[in-house]
Amino acid sequence: LNYRKGYAIDQKVDVWMLGCILYTLAFYRHPFQDNATAMAICNAKYFIPFEHPMARSQKLCAIVHWALAADPKDRPTSAHLLEVLKNIAKTPYEELWGSMPSTVREKIQGFDKLYSKRRDTGDIQLPADIGAAVSAAKAVAAGEAPRRQPSAKASRA
């Protein structure tokens, strides 16, 4: 919905969509599931379900907030997001948080105040097959997304 506020439709829209996908994968719901109005989406009105186990990872929540920033200039580039995700295990939370724009840090602080019960219990263990996801993300960042071949059933229809 960048066009509603006069923002360019560019790579930052894709980063926002990746934020929606990451949120959905982490919390099993869409970030705007409870308030899917254009205004809520434009203003990035969503919440992190603090009772969900994945919400314990401050790093994960910070990356979601960063990717879903209302203003595209506050979102990372896809290449930067890929670098952050590749190094997430060894990057201290304070360093990650400090590298984000002030508007994103303010949103994170607001959520932390609102949900003061949330405590970081450590990083979420990544699955062993994370390499395939990283390779796919690299291809997308390089503009080389793999093309799927139509199935035999699809070509008969």
XYZ file of C-alpha atoms in Angstrom:
157
model
C 0.000 0.000 0.000
C 2.961 2.312 -0.511
C 1.087 4.182 -3.243
C -1.492 5.508 -0.741
C 1.194 7.552 0.991
C 3.080 8.469 -2.158
C 5.975 6.050 -1.631
C 7.679 4.409 -4.586
C 6.814 0.824 -5.416
C 10.262 -0.738 -5.245
C 12.326 -3.390 -3.474
C 11.188 -2.102 -0.057
C 7.699 -3.459 -0.804
C 9.261 -6.906 -1.194
C 11.038 -6.496 2.151
C 7.688 -5.596 3.746
C 6.162 -8.745 2.235
C 9.074 -10.810 3.582
C 8.253 -9.298 6.981
C 4.652 -10.506 6.607
C 5.881 -13.971 5.638
C 8.381 -14.117 8.513
C 5.664 -13.005 10.946
C 3.282 -15.659 9.609
C 5.910 -18.408 9.808
C 6.855 -17.419 13.345
C 3.417 -16.811 14.846
C 1.086 -18.900 12.620
C -1.073 -15.899 11.772
C -0.929 -12.896 9.438
C 0.249 -9.660 11.088
C -2.943 -7.883 10.028
C -5.311 -10.795 10.596
C -7.311 -8.999 13.292
C -7.310 -5.589 11.606
C -6.969 -5.989 7.841
C -8.087 -2.477 6.942
C -6.048 -0.408 4.500
C -5.405 2.161 7.237
C -4.080 -0.450 9.680
C -1.782 -1.892 7.034
C -0.545 1.548 5.876
C 0.233 2.550 9.450
C 1.743 -0.831 10.363
C -0.805 -1.476 13.119
C -0.042 -5.033 14.189
C 1.099 -6.687 17.391
C 3.509 -9.433 18.371
C 1.585 -12.109 20.331
C 3.792 -12.025 23.442
C 2.337 -15.288 24.770
C 3.650 -17.160 21.712
C 6.965 -19.012 22.350
C 8.629 -17.403 19.311
C 7.993 -13.955 20.822
C 10.705 -14.732 23.376
C 13.350 -14.051 20.758
C 14.030 -10.330 20.827
C 16.080 -10.676 17.646
C 13.231 -12.281 15.709
C 10.736 -9.682 16.895
C 13.139 -6.834 16.083
C 13.652 -8.112 12.533
C 9.888 -8.415 12.053
C 9.402 -4.827 13.256
C 12.192 -3.638 10.952
C 10.812 -5.374 7.861
C 7.260 -4.176 8.619
C 8.241 -0.533 9.194
C 5.471 1.753 7.954
C 7.886 4.042 6.092
C 9.830 2.185 3.381
C 12.979 4.227 4.064
C 13.081 2.640 7.532
C 13.132 -0.910 6.118
C 16.385 -2.687 5.306
C 17.317 -3.514 1.731
C 16.914 -7.164 0.789
C 20.716 -7.556 0.634
C 21.110 -6.012 4.105
C 18.311 -8.152 5.517
C 19.988 -11.254 4.084
C 23.299 -10.310 5.755
C 21.541 -9.694 9.074
C 19.782 -13.068 8.892
C 22.991 -14.902 7.941
C 24.762 -13.456 10.996
C 21.832 -13.493 13.407
C 23.258 -16.204 15.667
C 26.476 -14.317 16.381
C 25.101 -10.765 16.423
C 24.253 -9.508 19.921
C 20.734 -8.120 20.239
C 22.045 -4.709 21.294
C 24.106 -4.460 18.094
C 21.133 -5.484 15.947
C 18.843 -3.032 17.737
C 21.409 -0.234 17.446
C 21.678 -0.712 13.677
C 17.966 -0.056 13.145
C 16.403 3.338 12.374
C 15.165 5.328 15.374
C 11.505 4.918 14.367
C 11.872 1.126 14.451
C 13.712 1.247 17.800
C 10.919 3.430 19.205
C 8.290 0.924 18.048
C 10.254 -1.923 19.652
C 10.543 0.045 22.905
C 6.802 0.687 22.832
C 6.080 -3.017 22.440
C 8.581 -3.880 25.177
C 6.822 -1.500 27.574
C 3.425 -2.843 26.593
C 4.523 -6.456 26.931
C 7.010 -6.237 29.769
C 6.385 -9.907 30.602
C 8.225 -10.962 27.456
C 11.732 -12.100 28.254
C 14.355 -13.261 25.799
C 15.208 -16.855 26.647
C 17.827 -17.135 23.944
C 17.884 -17.637 20.250
C 15.549 -19.969 18.470
C 17.381 -23.002 17.093
C 17.447 -22.985 13.310
C 16.499 -26.169 11.440
C 19.291 -28.196 9.833
C 17.984 -27.514 6.315
C 18.231 -23.725 6.697
C 20.861 -23.745 3.918
C 18.175 -24.180 1.247
C 16.267 -21.163 2.555
C 19.442 -19.051 2.621
C 20.271 -20.100 -0.962
C 16.777 -19.158 -2.118
C 17.018 -15.801 -0.329
C 20.369 -15.125 -2.035
C 18.827 -15.871 -5.428
C 15.930 -13.493 -4.753
C 18.301 -10.766 -3.519
C 20.397 -11.185 -6.679
C 17.279 -11.096 -8.865
C 17.813 -14.696 -9.889
C 14.716 -16.304 -8.422
C 14.395 -19.861 -9.715
C 11.627 -20.405 -12.226
C 9.306 -23.342 -11.727
C 8.556 -25.601 -14.644
C 4.855 -26.227 -15.255
C 3.745 -29.670 -14.224
C 2.469 -32.177 -16.754
C -1.043 -31.792 -15.308
C -0.963 -28.012 -15.752
C 0.121 -28.259 -19.386
C -2.771 -30.627 -20.196
C -5.428 -28.282 -18.801
